[in-house]
Short mmCIF file of C-alpha atoms in Angstrom, two decimals:
data_model
loop_
_atom_site.label_atom_id
_atom_site.label_comp_id
_atom_site.label_asym_id
_atom_site.label_seq_id
_atom_site.Cartn_x
_atom_site.Cartn_y
_atom_site.Cartn_z
CA UNK A 1 -0.17 0.38 -0.10
CA UNK A 2 2.55 2.44 1.05
CA UNK A 3 4.80 1.66 -2.50
CA UNK A 4 1.37 2.67 -4.40
CA UNK A 5 0.84 6.12 -2.44
CA UNK A 6 0.76 8.89 -4.59
CA UNK A 7 3.53 10.80 -4.56
CA UNK A 8 3.38 14.54 -2.69
CA UNK A 9 3.58 17.76 -4.84
CA UNK A 10 7.18 17.92 -3.32
CA UNK A 11 8.26 14.60 -5.12
CA UNK A 12 6.67 14.88 -7.96
CA UNK A 13 8.29 18.74 -8.35
CA UNK A 14 11.72 16.71 -7.56
CA UNK A 15 11.31 13.61 -10.43
CA UNK A 16 9.74 17.23 -12.86
CA UNK A 17 12.36 19.48 -12.14
CA UNK A 18 14.82 18.12 -10.71
CA UNK A 19 16.14 18.05 -6.67
CA UNK A 20 17.48 21.58 -6.53
CA UNK A 21 13.99 22.75 -7.38
CA UNK A 22 12.37 20.58 -4.68
CA UNK A 23 15.10 21.95 -2.00
CA UNK A 24 13.87 25.47 -3.06
CA UNK A 25 10.35 24.88 -2.88
CA UNK A 26 10.23 23.13 0.15
CA UNK A 27 12.70 26.40 1.28
CA UNK A 28 9.50 28.90 0.60
CA UNK A 29 7.49 26.56 2.56
CA UNK A 30 9.36 26.51 5.45
CA UNK A 31 9.45 30.53 5.34
CA UNK A 32 5.59 30.55 5.28
CA UNK A 33 5.62 28.01 8.50
CA UNK A 34 4.30 25.18 6.53
CA UNK A 35 6.62 21.81 5.86
CA UNK A 36 5.85 18.36 3.55
CA UNK A 37 5.91 14.65 5.29
CA UNK A 38 8.81 12.31 5.93
CA UNK A 39 8.39 9.79 3.09
CA UNK A 40 8.84 13.45 0.98
CA UNK A 41 11.74 14.48 2.27
CA UNK A 42 13.48 11.17 2.71
CA UNK A 43 13.16 10.59 -1.08
CA UNK A 44 14.67 14.28 -1.62
CA UNK A 45 17.60 13.49 0.49
CA UNK A 46 18.37 10.26 -0.99
CA UNK A 47 18.27 11.69 -4.54
CA UNK A 48 20.34 14.67 -3.51
CA UNK A 49 22.80 11.78 -1.64
CA UNK A 50 22.60 9.33 -4.97
CA UNK A 51 23.40 12.74 -7.38
CA UNK A 52 26.76 13.67 -5.37
CA UNK A 53 29.67 13.74 -7.24
CA UNK A 54 30.92 17.67 -7.32
CA UNK A 55 31.28 20.14 -4.58
CA UNK A 56 27.77 21.96 -5.69
CA UNK A 57 26.02 18.52 -5.08
CA UNK A 58 27.97 18.38 -1.49
CA UNK A 59 26.41 21.73 -0.71
CA UNK A 60 23.14 20.18 -1.75
CA UNK A 61 23.87 17.47 0.93
CA UNK A 62 24.19 20.37 3.79
CA UNK A 63 21.82 21.97 2.11
CA UNK A 64 18.60 19.15 2.75
CA UNK A 65 20.68 18.41 5.84
CA UNK A 66 19.88 21.76 7.46
CA UNK A 67 15.94 21.92 5.89
CA UNK A 68 15.73 18.69 7.63
CA UNK A 69 16.80 20.35 10.63
CA UNK A 70 14.17 22.72 10.30
CA UNK A 71 11.52 19.60 9.56
CA UNK A 72 12.43 18.29 13.17
CA UNK A 73 11.77 21.81 14.84
CA UNK A 74 8.56 21.77 13.01
CA UNK A 75 7.48 17.80 13.72
CA UNK A 76 9.61 16.45 16.40
CA UNK A 77 7.58 13.39 16.08
CA UNK A 78 6.79 12.70 12.82
CA UNK A 79 10.54 10.48 12.39
CA UNK A 80 10.99 7.56 11.42
CA UNK A 81 14.24 4.91 11.23
CA UNK A 82 13.96 5.54 7.78
CA UNK A 83 14.43 9.19 7.56
CA UNK A 84 17.34 9.41 10.36
CA UNK A 85 18.88 5.78 8.02
CA UNK A 86 18.80 8.95 5.32
CA UNK A 87 20.36 11.86 7.06
CA UNK A 88 23.09 9.16 8.58
CA UNK A 89 23.57 7.91 5.29
CA UNK A 90 24.25 11.31 3.78
CA UNK A 91 26.67 12.11 6.85
CA UNK A 92 28.49 9.34 5.88
CA UNK A 93 29.49 10.47 2.18
CA UNK A 94 30.41 13.90 3.37
CA UNK A 95 32.88 12.24 6.64
CA UNK A 96 30.85 14.92 8.95
CA UNK A 97 31.48 12.76 11.88
CA UNK A 98 30.26 14.96 14.14
CA UNK A 99 26.96 15.62 12.47
CA UNK A 100 26.80 11.43 11.87
CA UNK A 101 27.12 11.01 16.12
CA UNK A 102 24.66 14.22 16.80
CA UNK A 103 21.93 12.44 14.21
CA UNK A 104 22.51 9.26 16.04
CA UNK A 105 22.06 10.30 19.73
CA UNK A 106 18.93 12.28 18.47
CA UNK A 107 17.76 9.13 16.88
CA UNK A 108 17.77 7.51 20.47
CA UNK A 109 16.91 10.69 22.19
CA UNK A 110 13.46 10.49 20.27
CA UNK A 111 12.97 6.88 20.66
CA UNK A 112 12.91 6.07 17.01
CA UNK A 113 13.93 1.66 16.85
CA UNK A 114 17.32 1.19 14.33
CA UNK A 115 17.21 -1.34 12.12
CA UNK A 116 19.27 -3.69 10.26
CA UNK A 117 20.40 -1.25 7.81
CA UNK A 118 20.97 1.30 10.04
CA UNK A 119 23.36 -0.96 11.36
CA UNK A 120 25.15 -1.89 8.00
CA UNK A 121 25.20 2.59 7.84
CA UNK A 122 26.79 2.42 11.31
CA UNK A 123 29.77 0.01 10.41
CA UNK A 124 30.03 1.68 7.23
CA UNK A 125 30.63 5.07 8.86
CA UNK A 126 32.74 4.05 11.14
CA UNK A 127 34.59 1.74 9.24
CA UNK A 128 35.33 4.32 6.69
CA UNK A 129 37.67 6.75 9.09
CA UNK A 130 39.42 3.70 10.94
CA UNK A 131 37.01 3.85 14.44
CA UNK A 132 37.42 0.00 14.76
CA UNK A 133 36.69 0.05 18.19
CA UNK A 134 33.26 2.18 17.31
CA UNK A 135 33.14 -0.58 14.58
CA UNK A 136 32.91 -3.60 17.29
CA UNK A 137 30.54 -1.59 19.53
CA UNK A 138 27.93 -1.12 17.37
CA UNK A 139 28.04 -4.77 15.97
CA UNK A 140 27.96 -6.10 19.78
CA UNK A 141 25.50 -3.64 21.20
CA UNK A 142 22.84 -4.10 18.23
CA UNK A 143 22.77 -8.02 18.10
CA UNK A 144 18.04 -7.99 17.67
CA UNK A 145 19.05 -6.24 14.43
CA UNK A 146 22.47 -8.22 13.72
CA UNK A 147 20.05 -11.20 13.65
CA UNK A 148 17.70 -10.04 11.37
CA UNK A 149 21.00 -8.40 9.07
CA UNK A 150 21.17 -9.53 5.34
CA UNK A 151 24.27 -10.09 3.22
CA UNK A 152 24.54 -6.19 2.09
CA UNK A 153 25.04 -5.56 6.41
CA UNK A 154 27.46 -8.21 6.48
CA UNK A 155 29.08 -6.99 3.55
CA UNK A 156 29.04 -3.77 5.00
CA UNK A 157 30.58 -5.42 8.24
CA UNK A 158 33.37 -6.95 6.23
CA UNK A 159 34.37 -4.03 4.18
CA UNK A 160 34.78 -2.16 7.71
CA UNK A 161 37.06 -4.73 9.28
CA UNK A 162 38.98 -4.15 5.67
CA UNK A 163 39.70 -0.91 6.21
CA UNK A 164 40.65 -1.03 9.26
CA UNK A 165 43.09 -3.67 9.14
CA UNK A 166 40.87 -6.24 11.17
CA UNK A 167 41.06 -9.37 8.32
CA UNK A 168 41.08 -11.47 11.33
CA UNK A 169 37.73 -9.86 12.24
CA UNK A 170 36.19 -9.96 8.67
CA UNK A 171 36.86 -13.98 8.25
CA UNK A 172 35.25 -14.65 11.28
CA UNK A 173 31.86 -12.54 9.98
CA UNK A 174 32.48 -14.76 6.37
CA UNK A 175 33.30 -18.25 8.35
CA UNK A 176 29.50 -17.13 10.20
CA UNK A 177 27.87 -16.35 6.95
CA UNK A 178 29.59 -19.71 6.05
CA UNK A 179 27.80 -21.94 8.09
CA UNK A 180 24.32 -19.97 7.15
CA UNK A 181 25.01 -20.23 3.65
CA UNK A 182 24.56 -16.66 3.13
CA UNK A 183 28.90 -16.43 1.83
CA UNK A 184 27.91 -17.01 -1.92
CA UNK A 185 27.99 -13.08 -2.82
CA UNK A 186 30.54 -11.70 -5.06
CA UNK A 187 31.15 -8.33 -3.33
CA UNK A 188 32.20 -9.93 -0.18
CA UNK A 189 34.73 -11.86 -1.74
CA UNK A 190 35.93 -9.19 -3.24
CA UNK A 191 36.16 -7.28 -0.38
CA UNK A 192 38.11 -10.56 1.61
CA UNK A 193 40.59 -10.41 -1.63
CA UNK A 194 41.40 -7.01 -1.12
CA UNK A 195 41.73 -7.92 2.77
CA UNK A 196 44.24 -10.26 2.27
CA UNK A 197 46.21 -7.66 -0.60
CA UNK A 198 46.42 -5.02 1.93
CA UNK A 199 48.18 -7.82 4.45
CA UNK A 200 49.95 -9.13 1.10
CA UNK A 201 49.04 -12.65 1.88
CA UNK A 202 49.18 -13.59 -2.27
CA UNK A 203 48.40 -17.31 -1.09
CA UNK A 204 45.33 -16.55 1.24
CA UNK A 205 43.66 -14.46 -1.85
CA UNK A 206 44.31 -16.92 -4.09
CA UNK A 207 42.91 -19.92 -1.92
CA UNK A 208 40.30 -17.58 -1.85
CA UNK A 209 39.76 -17.31 -5.43
CA UNK A 210 40.04 -20.69 -6.24
CA UNK A 211 37.02 -21.08 -3.71
CA UNK A 212 35.24 -18.61 -4.85
CA UNK A 213 34.62 -20.35 -8.74
CA UNK A 214 34.02 -23.57 -6.86
CA UNK A 215 31.69 -22.29 -4.93
CA UNK A 216 29.70 -21.60 -8.17
CA UNK A 217 29.88 -17.67 -7.37
CA UNK A 218 30.10 -15.69 -10.13
CA UNK A 219 33.28 -14.44 -10.67
CA UNK A 220 33.22 -10.70 -12.44
CA UNK A 221 36.24 -8.37 -13.76
CA UNK A 222 36.02 -6.20 -10.41
CA UNK A 223 36.87 -9.49 -9.07
CA UNK A 224 39.50 -10.32 -11.40
CA UNK A 225 41.08 -6.71 -11.23
CA UNK A 226 41.34 -6.70 -7.04
CA UNK A 227 43.24 -10.43 -7.82
CA UNK A 228 45.80 -8.50 -10.32
CA UNK A 229 46.18 -5.81 -7.52
CA UNK A 230 46.79 -8.32 -4.85
CA UNK A 231 49.70 -9.99 -7.53
CA UNK A 232 51.38 -6.68 -7.74
CA UNK A 233 51.19 -5.88 -4.31
CA UNK A 234 53.40 -9.16 -3.40
CA UNK A 235 55.63 -8.94 -6.64
CA UNK A 236 54.36 -11.67 -8.87
CA UNK A 237 54.29 -10.54 -12.05
CA UNK A 238 53.86 -13.68 -13.91
CA UNK A 239 50.84 -14.84 -11.62
CA UNK A 240 49.36 -11.52 -13.08
CA UNK A 241 50.00 -12.41 -16.18
CA UNK A 242 48.78 -16.29 -16.66
CA UNK A 243 45.55 -14.29 -14.74
CA UNK A 244 45.52 -11.75 -17.65
CA UNK A 245 45.74 -14.19 -20.23
CA UNK A 246 42.71 -15.73 -18.56
CA UNK A 247 41.00 -12.99 -18.48
CA UNK A 248 41.74 -12.11 -22.10
CA UNK A 249 40.64 -16.03 -23.38
CA UNK A 250 37.32 -16.73 -25.42
CA UNK A 251 35.74 -18.36 -22.45
CA UNK A 252 35.93 -15.74 -20.20
CA UNK A 253 33.12 -14.47 -18.48
CA UNK A 254 35.57 -11.31 -17.29
CA UNK A 255 37.11 -9.19 -19.95
CA UNK A 256 40.05 -6.88 -19.34
CA UNK A 257 39.35 -3.27 -18.76
CA UNK A 258 41.58 0.13 -18.34
CA UNK A 259 41.44 -1.03 -14.89
CA UNK A 260 42.99 -4.44 -15.40
CA UNK A 261 46.01 -3.31 -18.13
CA UNK A 262 46.73 0.07 -15.71
CA UNK A 263 47.44 -2.25 -12.77
CA UNK A 264 49.21 -4.75 -14.71
CA UNK A 265 50.88 -1.95 -16.06
CA UNK A 266 51.90 -0.54 -12.61
CA UNK A 267 53.57 -3.33 -11.74
CA UNK A 268 55.83 -3.39 -14.79
CA UNK A 269 56.61 0.21 -14.25
CA UNK A 270 57.17 -0.09 -9.85
CA UNK A 271 60.00 -3.25 -10.87
CA UNK A 272 61.48 -0.75 -14.08
CA UNK A 273 60.58 -3.13 -17.12
CA UNK A 274 59.58 -0.03 -19.46
CA UNK A 275 59.80 -2.61 -22.39
CA UNK A 276 57.17 -4.65 -20.96
CA UNK A 277 55.12 -1.75 -20.12
CA UNK A 278 55.20 -1.13 -23.33
CA UNK A 279 53.79 -3.86 -24.59
CA UNK A 280 50.67 -3.89 -21.86
CA UNK A 281 49.92 -0.33 -23.58
CA UNK A 282 50.29 -2.26 -27.43
CA UNK A 283 48.28 -5.01 -26.06
CA UNK A 284 44.91 -2.34 -24.49
CA UNK A 285 45.30 -0.77 -28.06
CA UNK A 286 44.87 -4.42 -29.70
CA UNK A 287 42.06 -4.98 -28.01
CA UNK A 288 40.43 -1.60 -28.19
CA UNK A 289 41.24 -0.17 -24.80
CA UNK A 290 41.94 3.77 -24.67
CA UNK A 291 45.02 5.18 -22.55
CA UNK A 292 43.93 7.71 -20.11
CA UNK A 293 45.65 10.36 -18.41
CA UNK A 294 46.70 7.84 -15.73
CA UNK A 295 48.44 5.74 -17.77
CA UNK A 296 51.28 8.23 -19.45
CA UNK A 297 51.70 9.76 -15.86
CA UNK A 298 53.03 6.13 -14.94
CA UNK A 299 54.37 5.97 -18.47
CA UNK A 300 56.07 9.26 -17.69
CA UNK A 301 57.71 8.16 -14.13
CA UNK A 302 58.93 5.08 -15.47
CA UNK A 303 60.40 7.20 -17.89
CA UNK A 304 62.11 9.61 -15.79
CA UNK A 305 63.72 7.21 -13.31
CA UNK A 306 65.11 5.20 -16.29
CA UNK A 307 66.61 9.20 -17.13
CA UNK A 308 64.90 8.60 -20.90
CA UNK A 309 64.01 12.35 -21.52
CA UNK A 310 62.97 11.62 -24.96
CA UNK A 311 60.80 8.87 -24.32
CA UNK A 312 58.90 11.27 -21.84
CA UNK A 313 58.22 13.90 -24.98
CA UNK A 314 57.09 11.41 -27.02
CA UNK A 315 54.46 10.43 -24.56
CA UNK A 316 53.70 14.17 -23.91
CA UNK A 317 53.31 13.84 -27.57
CA UNK A 318 51.22 10.62 -28.17
CA UNK A 319 49.11 12.35 -25.37
CA UNK A 320 48.58 15.82 -27.18
CA UNK A 321 47.51 13.41 -30.30
CA UNK A 322 44.62 11.82 -28.73
CA UNK A 323 43.44 14.88 -26.87
CA UNK A 324 44.62 14.42 -23.16
CA UNK A 325 45.51 17.63 -21.64
CA UNK A 326 48.45 17.76 -19.04
CA UNK A 327 47.12 17.45 -15.58
CA UNK A 328 48.51 18.97 -12.81
CA UNK A 329 50.40 15.20 -12.34
CA UNK A 330 51.56 15.35 -15.48
CA UNK A 331 53.15 18.77 -15.33
CA UNK A 332 54.33 17.56 -12.68
CA UNK A 333 55.95 14.46 -13.96
CA UNK A 334 57.31 16.56 -16.40
CA UNK A 335 59.15 19.56 -14.55
CA UNK A 336 61.05 16.45 -12.86
CA UNK A 337 62.08 14.56 -16.18
CA UNK A 338 63.55 18.25 -17.61
CA UNK A 339 65.53 18.36 -13.82
CA UNK A 340 67.15 15.01 -15.15
CA UNK A 341 67.81 15.83 -18.49
CA UNK A 342 71.12 16.52 -19.58
CA UNK A 343 70.05 19.80 -21.81
CA UNK A 344 66.98 20.23 -19.77
CA UNK A 345 66.39 23.83 -21.50
CA UNK A 346 66.04 22.10 -24.87
CA UNK A 347 63.58 19.46 -23.21
CA UNK A 348 61.61 21.81 -21.93
CA UNK A 349 61.22 24.40 -25.09
CA UNK A 350 60.79 20.65 -27.36
CA UNK A 351 57.41 20.04 -24.71
CA UNK A 352 56.74 23.56 -24.75
CA UNK A 353 56.41 23.54 -28.92
CA UNK A 354 54.48 20.09 -28.39
CA UNK A 355 51.77 22.25 -26.59
CA UNK A 356 51.54 25.49 -28.85
CA UNK A 357 51.01 23.24 -31.89
CA UNK A 358 48.15 21.72 -30.17
CA UNK A 359 46.81 25.20 -28.37
CA UNK A 360 47.28 23.66 -24.58
CA UNK A 361 48.69 25.80 -21.93
CA UNK A 362 52.56 25.42 -21.87
CA UNK A 363 53.29 22.60 -19.48
CA UNK A 364 55.60 25.79 -17.57
CA UNK A 365 52.66 27.98 -17.25
CA UNK A 366 52.45 28.90 -13.26
CA UNK A 367 49.17 29.34 -11.66
CA UNK A 368 47.52 32.78 -11.98
CA UNK A 369 48.40 34.98 -9.39
CA UNK A 370 46.79 35.78 -5.82
CA UNK A 371 45.44 38.91 -6.61
CA UNK A 372 43.82 37.20 -9.74
CA UNK A 373 42.02 34.70 -7.48
CA UNK A 374 41.19 37.25 -5.26
CA UNK A 375 39.60 39.27 -7.75
CA UNK A 376 37.91 36.14 -8.65
CA UNK A 377 36.47 34.89 -5.30
CA UNK A 378 35.00 38.30 -4.56
CA UNK A 379 33.17 38.38 -8.31
CA UNK A 380 31.46 35.35 -7.12
CA UNK A 381 30.62 36.28 -4.02
CA UNK A 382 28.86 39.45 -5.12
CA UNK A 383 26.89 37.08 -6.92
CA UNK A 384 22.93 36.17 -5.67
CA UNK A 385 23.11 33.20 -3.88
CA UNK A 386 26.60 32.56 -3.53
CA UNK A 387 27.41 33.40 0.12
CA UNK A 388 28.13 36.65 0.61
CA UNK A 389 29.36 37.90 4.07
CA UNK A 390 26.48 37.70 6.46
CA UNK A 391 25.52 38.65 10.37
CA UNK A 392 26.62 36.33 12.49
CA UNK A 393 23.78 34.05 13.95
CA UNK A 394 23.73 32.24 17.09
CA UNK A 395 22.78 28.87 16.60
CA UNK A 396 19.82 28.45 18.73
CA UNK A 397 18.73 31.45 16.99
CA UNK A 398 18.87 30.76 13.74
CA UNK A 399 15.77 31.37 11.41
CA UNK A 400 14.16 28.22 9.60
CA UNK A 401 14.86 29.15 6.51
CA UNK A 402 18.34 31.07 7.51
CA UNK A 403 21.47 30.34 5.57
CA UNK A 404 24.44 30.52 8.37
CA UNK A 405 27.95 31.30 6.96
CA UNK A 406 29.93 27.79 7.33
CA UNK A 407 26.31 26.89 4.63
CA UNK A 408 27.62 29.62 2.07
CA UNK A 409 31.18 27.49 2.53
CA UNK A 410 29.36 24.00 1.94
CA UNK A 411 30.54 22.84 5.57
CA UNK A 412 27.07 22.56 7.45
CA UNK A 413 25.30 25.38 9.55
CA UNK A 414 24.87 24.21 13.32
CA UNK A 415 21.36 22.90 14.73
CA UNK A 416 19.70 19.96 15.85
CA UNK A 417 21.51 17.36 13.99
CA UNK A 418 24.76 18.81 15.97
CA UNK A 419 27.01 20.15 12.75
CA UNK A 420 29.35 22.75 14.08
CA UNK A 421 28.96 26.39 12.67
CA UNK A 422 31.78 28.98 11.72
CA UNK A 423 30.97 32.13 12.30
CA UNK A 424 32.55 35.62 11.48
CA UNK A 425 31.78 37.91 13.75
CA UNK A 426 31.52 41.82 11.98
CA UNK A 427 35.58 43.28 11.67
CA UNK A 428 36.55 39.98 12.69
CA UNK A 429 39.17 39.46 9.88
CA UNK A 430 43.02 39.72 10.09
CA UNK A 431 45.48 39.98 6.54
CA UNK A 432 47.74 37.51 6.72
CA UNK A 433 50.30 37.78 3.71
CA UNK A 434 47.78 38.78 1.61
CA UNK A 435 45.26 36.44 2.75
CA UNK A 436 41.86 37.44 4.81
CA UNK A 437 41.31 34.33 7.18
CA UNK A 438 38.24 34.38 8.96
CA UNK A 439 38.19 34.06 12.87
CA UNK A 440 35.98 31.09 14.12
CA UNK A 441 34.19 31.32 17.58
CA UNK A 442 34.24 28.24 19.71
CA UNK A 443 31.43 26.60 18.24
CA UNK A 444 33.24 23.14 19.27
CA UNK A 445 32.03 22.19 22.60
CA UNK A 446 35.47 22.37 24.20
CA UNK A 447 36.34 21.01 28.35
CA UNK A 448 39.75 19.58 27.48
CA UNK A 449 43.14 21.05 26.92
CA UNK A 450 44.45 19.88 24.03
CA UNK A 451 41.54 18.71 22.31
CA UNK A 452 41.53 18.20 18.72
CA UNK A 453 40.24 19.94 16.42
CA UNK A 454 39.87 18.71 12.86
CA UNK A 455 38.02 19.44 9.46
CA UNK A 456 37.58 22.49 6.76
CA UNK A 457 38.24 25.75 7.58
CA UNK A 458 37.09 28.20 5.26
CA UNK A 459 39.18 31.13 3.92
CA UNK A 460 36.81 34.28 2.80
CA UNK A 461 36.56 34.11 -0.65
CA UNK A 462 35.09 30.55 -1.12
CA UNK A 463 38.95 28.89 -0.63
CA UNK A 464 39.70 26.49 2.37
CA UNK A 465 42.03 24.35 3.78
CA UNK A 466 42.27 21.30 5.87
CA UNK A 467 43.17 21.64 9.23
CA UNK A 468 44.09 17.83 9.68
CA UNK A 469 45.78 18.04 13.05
CA UNK A 470 45.34 20.90 15.64
CA UNK A 471 45.17 22.18 18.84
CA UNK A 472 42.85 24.35 20.42
CA UNK A 473 44.39 27.34 21.61
CA UNK A 474 41.84 29.70 23.27
CA UNK A 475 43.38 33.03 25.21
CA UNK A 476 44.69 32.73 28.48
CA UNK A 477 41.76 35.21 29.47
CA UNK A 478 38.89 33.23 28.55
CA UNK A 479 38.19 29.92 29.81
CA UNK A 480 38.46 26.58 27.38
CA UNK A 481 34.80 26.21 25.75
CA UNK A 482 33.59 29.63 25.89
CA UNK A 483 32.60 31.27 22.36
CA UNK A 484 35.58 33.77 22.37
CA UNK A 485 36.85 34.53 19.24
CA UNK A 486 40.15 33.13 18.55
CA UNK A 487 42.50 34.18 16.08
CA UNK A 488 43.22 31.62 13.43
CA UNK A 489 46.35 32.72 12.96
CA UNK A 490 47.47 31.67 16.65
CA UNK A 491 45.89 28.58 16.03
CA UNK A 492 48.17 27.60 13.00
CA UNK A 493 51.01 28.68 14.61
CA UNK A 494 50.86 27.11 18.04
CA UNK A 495 51.05 23.82 15.52
CA UNK A 496 53.23 24.79 13.06
CA UNK A 497 54.15 21.25 12.92
CA UNK A 498 50.62 19.89 12.01
CA UNK A 499 50.58 18.33 8.44
CA UNK A 500 48.99 20.48 6.05
CA UNK A 501 47.28 20.90 3.21
CA UNK A 502 50.17 21.90 0.44
CA UNK A 503 48.06 23.96 -1.61
CA UNK A 504 48.11 26.37 1.49
CA UNK A 505 51.23 28.22 3.19
CA UNK A 506 50.28 30.32 5.70
CA UNK A 507 53.69 31.40 6.43
CA UNK A 508 53.83 35.41 6.84
CA UNK A 509 56.35 35.88 4.32
CA UNK A 510 54.72 34.73 1.37
CA UNK A 511 51.06 34.57 0.34
CA UNK A 512 49.46 31.44 -0.15
CA UNK A 513 49.36 29.71 -3.39
CA UNK A 514 45.46 28.42 -3.37
CA UNK A 515 44.54 27.68 -6.85
CA UNK A 516 42.43 25.27 -8.38
CA UNK A 517 44.92 23.66 -10.42
CA UNK A 518 46.74 22.10 -7.31
CA UNK A 519 44.25 19.29 -6.81
CA UNK A 520 45.44 16.24 -7.32
CA UNK A 521 44.58 13.87 -9.96
CA UNK A 522 42.55 10.56 -8.35
CA UNK A 523 41.83 7.53 -9.90
#
């Protein structure tokens, strides 16, 4: 009956015009003091999370979480386990564990009973951040939900154990599933094979791989790629070659793809066998698999290590002929290659000439100046809806439809679900080496000296850096946990040894080169 229920007008708008339009309509409803039902808002958040692949989508998730906070204020008893599962999953996607824990506590306060789905989300989230103690705690505490769990929940638990380097616990759970006859699952076997790879136990991985086929579990390309990765990590390239030949055979259900060839290529380059590496590329081309930027970067790095600069220039030319522009990683590798060349000036000029012929930005081009970035950031801030400066709002006094300063940076706002907000009081900006740094308020509830504060901290102009391990240093006159403004400069200076984002140099002598080109290429 629930499945055949007619969708609400807001849900129909979501499917017709997109989830952003639906959130905007809900925002307008909240301004009028009205809201929707829990089923609709759950589906809206689920749809938003499903499209989370860009920074704007990440901001959309925080927008949805903020509006759900408004919904909870308006209808604190109109909630269910499905809504909280979507909230917990969204927090997991954006790695907001502070809000995640607060949402779980609120779920308990409202007496919303968790399900086996909740258990799966909890172990997945805690495993993702390496909190094995919390993984084991919720797994042991939620015995009733564990009894109702299906293979998906158990797979989440196995994956969390592997992520936290607890292969022994993962195998113990797998044995429990084997006794119940629920272990025949491709994803489950693939996860365990990856676990053996992290432990560099090729024999264990190979035994599991053969058992999988004997049990009649479908063996797809992803599983074979995981097995290839184990072979490469254990420096058993001959076994990786044997597996690749089986994958390439006509009767194999798993056909080698770009990841398969890239894994084998990485193994040869790691061992310095460049000739074999180029043979892999030829085999890729023969099977109609196109090389990507990561393949070329691997080859360029190997040729640089072998001091073969002419091969590096040839690879750059081939990249450009295929329409693959040099990434930031490629440019860094090319710079290293130029330094190794006997005539580094001639090598650089040859690369620059290739870029000019293909109408590509020169490989030695420097990022735009800080002044240009400041002008661009100011122009973006002036646009409607881009989160210009606003007066601070205490967390408990936020209007249901208001945006906090932290929301405009995509960091989330404070509220019922517990996400800390960073508020910028008027005039509380300090100029530091050409950077206008917003001074945060003590939004984190602190009670112990030396408590760690980590996460993304915004810089004026929609740029930011990551404070990975810093101690909170309040002024001596203010007690810990107070709402006294604390200079970010004092925090950074007191934690000079903390690992910082390499794109952000907060020294007084030089302006930090915050630029979009500083992102690492990710596979």
